[in-house]
Short mmCIF file of C-alpha atoms in Angstrom, two decimals:
data_model
loop_
_atom_site.label_atom_id
_atom_site.label_comp_id
_atom_site.label_asym_id
_atom_site.label_seq_id
_atom_site.Cartn_x
_atom_site.Cartn_y
_atom_site.Cartn_z
CA MET A 20 135.40 135.28 96.95
CA PRO A 21 133.94 136.74 94.39
CA ARG A 22 129.51 136.10 94.20
CA TRP A 23 126.77 136.90 92.39
CA LYS A 24 124.16 139.44 93.99
CA PRO A 25 121.47 137.95 95.76
CA ASP A 26 117.93 138.99 95.18
CA ALA A 27 116.07 139.66 97.95
CA ARG A 28 114.74 136.66 98.94
CA ALA A 29 118.38 134.92 98.97
CA ARG A 30 119.49 138.03 101.33
CA LEU A 31 116.63 137.35 103.27
CA GLN A 32 117.30 133.46 103.59
CA GLU A 33 120.84 134.03 103.94
CA ALA A 34 120.18 136.32 106.81
CA ALA A 35 117.93 134.69 108.54
CA LEU A 36 119.80 130.99 108.85
CA ALA A 37 122.85 133.61 110.25
CA LEU A 38 120.71 134.91 112.83
CA PHE A 39 119.14 131.82 113.88
CA ASP A 40 122.47 130.19 113.82
CA GLU A 41 123.81 133.03 116.08
CA TRP A 42 120.93 133.66 118.53
CA GLY A 43 118.56 130.59 117.64
CA PHE A 44 115.34 129.97 115.72
CA ASP A 45 113.25 131.09 118.94
CA HIS A 46 115.12 134.27 119.34
CA THR A 47 115.21 135.63 116.18
CA SER A 48 112.54 138.00 114.98
CA VAL A 49 111.14 138.36 111.59
CA GLU A 50 112.32 142.63 111.99
CA GLU A 51 115.94 141.16 112.70
CA ILE A 52 116.40 139.17 109.82
CA ALA A 53 114.99 142.18 107.25
CA ASP A 54 117.21 144.51 109.07
CA ARG A 55 120.35 142.32 108.61
CA ALA A 56 119.27 141.70 104.78
CA GLY A 57 118.79 145.33 104.53
CA LEU A 58 115.77 145.04 103.67
CA THR A 59 111.95 145.86 104.85
CA LYS A 60 109.71 143.50 107.23
CA ARG A 61 107.20 144.02 104.17
CA THR A 62 109.43 142.59 101.43
CA PHE A 63 110.32 139.66 104.23
CA PHE A 64 106.43 138.93 104.05
CA ARG A 65 106.76 139.28 100.35
CA HIS A 66 108.60 136.07 99.91
CA PHE A 67 107.67 134.37 103.40
CA SER A 68 104.70 133.71 105.14
CA ASP A 69 106.47 133.40 108.37
CA LYS A 70 110.13 132.85 109.98
CA ARG A 71 109.83 129.23 109.63
CA GLU A 72 108.68 128.82 106.04
CA VAL A 73 112.51 130.27 105.85
CA LEU A 74 113.40 126.94 106.71
CA PHE A 75 110.42 124.57 105.42
CA GLY A 76 109.77 126.96 102.30
CA GLY A 77 110.59 124.36 99.65
CA GLY A 78 107.69 122.17 100.77
CA ASP A 79 107.13 118.83 99.19
CA LYS A 80 109.05 119.93 96.04
CA ALA A 81 112.31 118.89 98.18
CA ASP A 82 110.59 115.25 97.94
CA GLU A 83 109.97 115.25 94.32
CA PRO A 84 113.41 113.87 93.19
CA PHE A 85 113.54 111.24 96.02
CA VAL A 86 109.83 109.73 94.97
CA THR A 87 110.83 110.11 90.90
CA SER A 88 113.70 108.30 91.33
CA VAL A 89 112.24 105.43 93.17
CA ARG A 90 109.63 105.07 90.19
CA ALA A 91 112.69 105.47 87.91
CA ALA A 92 114.76 102.86 89.29
CA PRO A 93 115.17 99.71 87.39
CA ALA A 94 112.74 97.51 87.19
CA ALA A 95 114.61 94.67 88.59
CA ALA A 96 115.39 96.26 91.99
CA GLY A 97 114.08 95.23 94.98
CA ALA A 98 111.94 97.49 97.14
CA LEU A 99 114.92 98.70 99.77
CA ASP A 100 117.06 98.70 96.12
CA ALA A 101 114.84 101.47 94.82
CA VAL A 102 114.87 103.40 97.81
CA SER A 103 117.98 103.91 97.61
CA TYR A 104 117.96 105.41 94.21
CA GLY A 105 115.88 108.13 95.70
CA LEU A 106 118.07 108.68 98.57
CA ASN A 107 120.83 109.08 95.90
CA ALA A 108 118.83 112.01 93.84
CA LEU A 109 117.83 113.62 97.24
CA ALA A 110 121.56 113.43 98.66
CA ALA A 111 122.82 114.71 95.69
CA ARG A 112 120.83 117.88 95.56
CA PHE A 113 121.88 118.74 99.40
CA ASP A 114 125.66 117.94 98.17
CA GLU A 115 125.45 120.47 95.57
CA GLU A 116 123.81 123.09 97.69
CA GLY A 117 126.01 122.38 100.24
CA GLU A 118 127.06 124.21 103.79
CA GLN A 119 123.62 126.04 103.23
CA ALA A 120 121.57 122.86 103.55
CA ALA A 121 123.63 121.17 106.52
CA ARG A 122 122.98 124.81 108.42
CA ARG A 123 119.25 124.50 107.92
CA PHE A 124 119.49 120.93 108.96
CA ARG A 125 121.19 121.97 112.17
CA ILE A 126 118.94 124.66 113.01
CA VAL A 127 116.40 122.63 112.38
CA ARG A 128 117.79 120.24 114.80
CA ALA A 129 118.70 122.48 117.52
CA SER A 130 114.98 123.45 117.78
CA PRO A 131 112.15 121.03 119.34
CA GLN A 132 109.49 122.70 117.70
CA LEU A 133 110.91 122.93 114.29
CA TRP A 134 112.52 118.88 114.90
CA GLU A 135 108.90 118.08 115.66
CA ARG A 136 107.64 119.69 112.15
CA GLN A 137 110.49 117.85 110.13
CA LEU A 138 109.95 114.63 111.79
CA ILE A 139 106.24 115.46 110.46
CA LYS A 140 107.35 115.86 107.15
CA PHE A 141 110.36 112.96 107.46
CA ALA A 142 106.37 110.76 108.01
CA SER A 143 104.72 111.87 104.69
CA LEU A 144 108.07 111.48 102.88
CA ALA A 145 107.75 107.90 103.52
CA GLU A 146 104.25 107.52 102.80
CA ALA A 147 104.78 109.08 99.42
CA VAL A 148 107.61 106.91 98.90
CA ALA A 149 105.58 104.12 99.87
CA ARG A 150 103.05 104.47 97.40
CA ALA A 151 105.75 104.85 94.84
CA LEU A 152 106.84 101.35 96.04
CA ARG A 153 103.52 100.35 95.56
CA GLY A 154 103.15 101.37 92.45
CA ARG A 155 106.16 99.23 91.05
CA GLY A 156 104.43 95.90 92.40
CA VAL A 157 105.97 96.01 96.11
CA GLY A 158 103.18 94.61 98.30
CA ASP A 159 102.73 95.95 101.94
CA PRO A 160 104.17 95.51 104.75
CA ALA A 161 107.13 95.63 102.64
CA ALA A 162 106.81 99.14 101.08
CA ILE A 163 105.81 100.62 104.37
CA LEU A 164 108.87 99.23 105.78
CA ALA A 165 111.46 99.87 102.94
CA ALA A 166 110.67 103.74 102.74
CA GLU A 167 110.74 103.86 106.62
CA SER A 168 113.63 102.36 106.25
CA GLY A 169 115.34 104.62 103.45
CA ILE A 170 114.29 107.84 105.65
CA THR A 171 115.74 106.38 108.95
CA THR A 172 118.94 106.19 106.93
CA LEU A 173 118.78 109.75 105.38
CA ARG A 174 118.08 110.71 109.09
CA VAL A 175 121.23 108.75 110.14
CA ALA A 176 123.29 110.11 107.35
CA SER A 177 122.31 113.47 107.68
CA ASP A 178 123.29 113.83 111.14
CA ARG A 179 127.01 113.04 110.26
CA TRP A 180 126.73 115.29 107.14
CA VAL A 181 125.62 118.24 109.25
CA ALA A 182 128.26 117.72 111.60
CA ASP A 183 130.99 117.61 109.15
CA THR A 184 129.76 118.64 105.20
CA LYS A 185 133.84 118.77 104.22
CA THR A 186 135.18 115.26 104.86
CA LYS A 187 132.63 112.63 103.23
CA PRO A 188 129.34 113.88 101.04
CA LEU A 189 125.87 113.24 101.97
CA ARG A 190 125.62 110.87 98.95
CA GLN A 191 128.31 108.64 100.20
CA LEU A 192 127.11 108.85 103.75
CA VAL A 193 123.59 107.54 103.07
CA ALA A 194 125.61 104.76 101.14
CA GLU A 195 127.39 104.30 104.20
CA ALA A 196 124.16 104.00 106.38
CA LEU A 197 122.51 101.93 103.93
CA VAL A 198 124.91 99.48 104.17
CA GLU A 199 125.09 99.55 108.10
CA LEU A 200 121.33 99.34 108.10
CA ARG A 201 121.60 96.05 106.07
CA ALA A 202 124.29 94.73 108.14
CA VAL A 203 122.12 95.28 111.20
CA ALA A 204 119.00 93.89 109.81
CA SER A 205 121.20 90.85 109.24
CA GLU A 206 122.50 90.17 112.72
CA GLY A 207 121.03 87.62 114.70
CA PRO A 208 118.35 85.53 113.78
CA ARG A 209 117.60 85.82 110.07
CA ALA A 210 114.21 85.04 108.12
CA THR A 211 114.18 81.65 106.47
CA GLU A 212 110.81 81.51 106.17
CA PRO A 213 108.75 82.58 103.30
CA ARG A 214 107.08 86.45 103.04
CA GLY A 215 104.24 86.27 106.01
CA GLY A 216 105.62 83.27 107.59
CA MET A 217 105.24 82.90 110.75
CA PRO A 218 108.82 82.62 112.93
CA THR A 219 107.69 82.27 116.60
CA SER A 220 104.73 80.89 118.64
CA PRO A 221 102.83 83.78 119.98
CA GLY A 222 104.02 83.48 123.50
CA ALA A 223 107.80 83.06 122.61
CA PRO A 224 110.19 86.07 122.22
CA THR A 225 110.55 87.62 118.93
CA THR A 226 113.69 85.96 118.01
CA GLY A 227 115.78 83.55 119.36
CA ARG A 228 117.71 83.79 122.70
CA SER A 229 121.10 83.71 121.92
CA GLY A 230 122.71 85.71 118.82
CA ASP A 231 122.96 82.88 116.91
CA CYS A 232 124.45 84.87 113.63
CA MET B 10 79.01 89.86 130.94
CA PRO B 11 79.46 91.07 134.54
CA ARG B 12 81.92 94.16 135.19
CA TRP B 13 83.64 95.00 137.87
CA LYS B 14 82.34 98.72 138.99
CA PRO B 15 85.34 100.84 137.19
CA ASP B 16 86.38 103.79 139.45
CA ALA B 17 85.82 107.19 138.01
CA ARG B 18 89.16 107.36 136.03
CA ALA B 19 88.63 103.97 134.53
CA ARG B 20 84.62 105.42 133.55
CA LEU B 21 86.01 108.74 132.20
CA GLN B 22 88.34 107.10 129.46
CA GLU B 23 85.79 104.76 128.78
CA ALA B 24 83.50 107.86 127.83
CA ALA B 25 86.15 109.49 125.89
CA LEU B 26 87.32 106.86 124.35
CA ALA B 27 83.41 106.33 123.24
CA LEU B 28 82.93 109.73 122.36
CA PHE B 29 86.08 109.91 119.93
CA ASP B 30 85.30 106.71 118.41
CA GLU B 31 81.80 107.92 117.58
CA TRP B 32 82.14 111.95 116.67
CA GLY B 33 86.17 111.91 116.33
CA PHE B 34 88.27 113.53 119.19
CA ASP B 35 88.04 117.01 117.26
CA HIS B 36 84.12 116.93 117.90
CA THR B 37 84.39 116.06 121.51
CA SER B 38 84.34 118.06 124.68
CA VAL B 39 85.45 117.27 128.14
CA GLU B 40 81.91 118.22 129.18
CA GLU B 41 80.15 115.34 127.00
CA ILE B 42 82.81 112.99 128.30
CA ALA B 43 81.74 113.73 132.00
CA ASP B 44 78.22 113.73 131.04
CA ARG B 45 78.50 110.52 129.28
CA ALA B 46 80.51 109.15 132.50
CA GLY B 47 77.71 110.62 134.44
CA LEU B 48 80.65 112.45 136.30
CA THR B 49 81.27 116.29 136.41
CA LYS B 50 83.51 118.19 134.46
CA ARG B 51 85.59 118.96 137.68
CA THR B 52 86.01 115.43 138.42
CA PHE B 53 87.12 114.66 135.11
CA PHE B 54 90.03 117.96 135.51
CA ARG B 55 91.15 116.26 138.65
CA HIS B 56 91.93 112.75 136.76
CA PHE B 57 92.97 114.45 133.53
CA SER B 58 94.69 117.92 132.25
CA ASP B 59 93.02 117.75 129.26
CA LYS B 60 91.12 115.26 126.56
CA ARG B 61 94.09 114.52 124.84
CA GLU B 62 95.41 113.12 127.99
CA VAL B 63 93.07 110.87 128.16
CA LEU B 64 94.84 109.28 125.40
CA PHE B 65 98.49 109.65 125.84
CA GLY B 66 98.11 110.00 129.63
CA GLY B 67 100.23 106.82 130.32
CA GLY B 68 103.10 109.10 129.42
CA ASP B 69 106.43 107.73 129.12
CA LYS B 70 105.49 104.88 131.38
CA ALA B 71 104.30 103.04 128.78
CA ASP B 72 108.13 102.95 127.30
CA GLU B 73 109.18 101.50 130.48
CA PRO B 74 108.98 98.10 129.73
CA PHE B 75 110.34 98.82 125.85
CA VAL B 76 113.65 100.15 127.40
CA THR B 77 114.08 97.72 130.61
CA SER B 78 113.51 94.32 128.05
CA VAL B 79 116.31 96.07 125.61
CA ARG B 80 118.41 96.17 128.34
CA ALA B 81 118.05 92.72 129.91
CA ALA B 82 118.46 90.93 126.85
CA PRO B 83 120.72 88.14 126.73
CA ALA B 84 124.43 89.83 126.36
CA ALA B 85 124.88 87.32 123.14
CA ALA B 86 121.72 89.52 121.44
CA GLY B 87 122.60 91.37 118.50
CA ALA B 88 121.41 95.06 118.31
CA LEU B 89 118.27 94.37 116.26
CA ASP B 90 117.86 90.95 118.34
CA ALA B 91 117.96 93.52 121.65
CA VAL B 92 115.09 95.63 120.39
CA SER B 93 113.09 92.27 119.39
CA TYR B 94 112.80 91.88 123.34
CA GLY B 95 111.78 95.24 123.82
CA LEU B 96 109.17 94.95 121.00
CA ASN B 97 107.81 91.63 122.63
CA ALA B 98 107.47 93.19 126.24
CA LEU B 99 105.48 96.56 124.73
CA ALA B 100 103.50 94.29 122.53
CA ALA B 101 102.56 91.67 125.53
CA ARG B 102 101.22 94.85 127.28
CA PHE B 103 98.83 96.09 124.74
CA ASP B 104 97.93 92.35 123.86
CA GLU B 105 96.72 92.24 127.54
CA GLU B 106 95.33 95.69 127.14
CA GLY B 107 93.37 94.33 124.27
CA GLU B 108 90.27 96.17 122.64
CA GLN B 109 90.59 99.35 124.34
CA ALA B 110 94.21 99.93 123.43
CA ALA B 111 93.80 99.02 119.90
CA ARG B 112 90.66 101.60 120.42
CA ARG B 113 93.36 104.53 121.07
CA PHE B 114 95.79 103.68 118.58
CA ARG B 115 93.05 103.88 116.12
CA ILE B 116 91.49 107.19 117.12
CA VAL B 117 95.06 108.64 117.48
CA ARG B 118 95.79 107.42 113.74
CA ALA B 119 92.27 109.17 112.67
CA SER B 120 93.28 112.65 113.85
CA PRO B 121 96.10 114.82 111.95
CA GLN B 122 96.70 116.47 115.03
CA LEU B 123 96.83 113.01 117.34
CA TRP B 124 99.12 111.71 115.05
CA GLU B 125 101.85 114.09 114.75
CA ARG B 126 102.18 113.99 119.08
CA GLN B 127 102.27 110.30 118.81
CA LEU B 128 105.36 110.60 116.03
CA ILE B 129 107.35 112.78 118.54
CA LYS B 130 106.64 110.04 121.10
CA PHE B 131 107.60 107.22 118.74
CA ALA B 132 110.86 109.84 118.20
CA SER B 133 111.26 109.73 121.80
CA LEU B 134 111.18 106.42 122.17
CA ALA B 135 113.45 105.60 119.57
CA GLU B 136 116.17 107.51 121.50
CA ALA B 137 116.02 106.03 124.45
CA VAL B 138 116.04 102.73 122.96
CA ALA B 139 119.17 103.63 121.23
CA ARG B 140 120.60 104.66 124.44
CA ALA B 141 120.06 101.32 125.82
CA LEU B 142 121.69 99.85 123.04
CA ARG B 143 124.83 101.96 123.54
CA GLY B 144 124.51 100.66 127.15
CA ARG B 145 124.71 97.52 126.15
CA GLY B 146 127.70 98.28 123.98
CA VAL B 147 126.17 98.65 120.42
CA GLY B 148 127.98 101.37 118.26
CA ASP B 149 126.38 104.20 116.54
CA PRO B 150 125.08 104.10 113.69
CA ALA B 151 124.17 100.71 114.77
CA ALA B 152 122.32 101.69 117.84
CA ILE B 153 120.25 104.04 116.23
CA LEU B 154 119.53 102.43 112.86
CA ALA B 155 118.16 99.46 115.29
CA ALA B 156 115.94 101.25 117.53
CA GLU B 157 114.55 103.01 114.59
CA SER B 158 113.95 99.89 112.61
CA GLY B 159 112.39 98.71 115.75
CA ILE B 160 110.26 101.71 116.11
CA THR B 161 109.07 101.10 112.06
CA THR B 162 108.21 97.39 112.82
CA LEU B 163 106.06 98.56 115.92
CA ARG B 164 104.29 100.83 113.49
CA VAL B 165 103.33 98.34 111.13
CA ALA B 166 102.60 95.63 113.27
CA SER B 167 100.11 98.11 115.03
CA ASP B 168 98.44 99.46 112.19
CA ARG B 169 97.68 95.68 111.24
CA TRP B 170 96.73 94.87 114.78
CA VAL B 171 93.99 97.71 115.10
CA ALA B 172 92.60 96.97 112.25
CA ASP B 173 91.69 93.28 113.96
CA THR B 174 92.83 92.58 117.13
CA LYS B 175 91.00 89.44 117.20
CA THR B 176 92.81 87.22 114.28
CA LYS B 177 96.62 87.31 115.85
CA PRO B 178 97.98 89.04 118.83
CA LEU B 179 99.79 92.01 118.57
CA ARG B 180 103.52 90.05 119.63
CA GLN B 181 102.89 87.63 116.92
CA LEU B 182 102.10 90.50 114.26
CA VAL B 183 105.08 92.40 115.78
CA ALA B 184 107.57 88.94 115.13
CA GLU B 185 106.23 88.58 111.54
CA ALA B 186 106.82 92.46 110.62
CA LEU B 187 110.72 92.23 111.98
CA VAL B 188 111.09 89.08 109.72
CA GLU B 189 109.55 90.96 107.01
CA LEU B 190 111.94 93.87 108.00
CA ARG B 191 114.72 91.21 107.79
CA ALA B 192 114.09 90.49 104.60
CA VAL B 193 113.57 93.85 103.22
CA ALA B 194 117.15 94.82 104.25
CA SER B 195 118.43 91.53 103.10
CA GLU B 196 117.09 91.79 99.30
CA GLY B 197 119.31 92.92 96.70
CA PRO B 198 122.99 94.08 97.19
CA ARG B 199 123.94 92.75 100.49
CA ALA B 200 126.66 94.25 102.39
CA THR B 201 129.91 92.11 102.56
CA GLU B 202 131.93 94.76 103.83
CA PRO B 203 132.96 95.12 107.56
CA ARG B 204 131.00 97.84 109.46
CA GLY B 205 131.73 101.18 108.26
CA GLY B 206 133.04 99.86 104.42
CA MET B 207 132.72 102.36 101.28
CA PRO B 208 130.19 100.11 99.17
CA THR B 209 130.14 102.34 96.54
CA SER B 210 131.95 105.54 95.14
CA PRO B 211 130.48 108.72 95.93
CA GLY B 212 129.50 109.35 92.55
CA ALA B 213 127.50 105.98 91.77
CA PRO B 214 124.13 105.00 93.10
CA THR B 215 123.83 103.57 96.45
CA THR B 216 123.55 100.06 95.33
CA GLY B 217 124.25 98.46 92.11
CA ARG B 218 121.96 98.48 89.21
CA SER B 219 120.74 94.95 89.17
CA GLY B 220 118.76 93.55 91.91
CA ASP B 221 121.08 90.87 92.15
CA CYS B 222 119.92 88.75 94.57
#
């Protein structure tokens, strides 16, 4: 299919992802990436500080649409509901980018070193989302619980999406994972106490003995 | 108060925690730990491979009561309910250990480097718990969602606990955080569809526009 002629940065990115996919991240050198792109190592280092930056280079900018959408969610939206607006905004971006975003995820998932870096990024995203929720008047621990639950949802949906980007858009998988999360949380003994209430005595198991749902 | 005479390993641990607390993890050397314990560097290295191991030395053994209790939960328990048995078992251990466990948490939390290591440990614990849930016949993504939600609950409860171990045992804080998690997840539009149902069209926001709870 016809394509616009990509600039050096995009060519390097494409070459890097192709090689990471083929040989694995650890077994790909900057020199090989530059070679594949038909460019020099020097050009590579003009665009990226190292090969990891090809994958994480968007930095925290990728988080912005998430946090902005949480802040902009309707005033009446609950904590997790507000988070779902953020999830939706982020997923929409990945859907737009399509297969290249999925490939990046797959490469990161396949390397323990990269996956650790990703876990740290997820944790800092959760903190940013929790801050946005507090700005909406959500208290703690609801803010951090809703933010972390949102990230969990995103991870589960992403795992499904990268395995098959064709059948369902990430946005839809995120919506489905959120429904699943609500189902998981509402199963078994449910909270009837007010927030912060004491459900069980310290000595008792956290919840009732039988799945009395 | 009268104390049993601690062995070398326990003395080194106590000295290390005291120094990490006072000076920070990064600014404490193995030599200083050994000095404080009235022992030699050589003795330190007989017990620990490095100073990080003083904090993480329990390795994955600490996860065993969690996973074992998830497996042993009553057959009728739902996914998150089964996880709550695991949380309870782990929290009971930390409650027993008391202030020293809390101090370890505080030190890990205060160092970005250690906190990253902890995040990785949490992720591997979540995977172990998800496997235990699958062993109980829980499908995906419910297994991973319930496991990750359990870890989120543990993190939130631990943060409260390390700030004040006297007022409430960790077990109680975990129970409360679980109630909060269920409350957060049940707020706003709730799932009425069967598992895996499609709640919204791909183009629509993940949940309804108004907090119609």
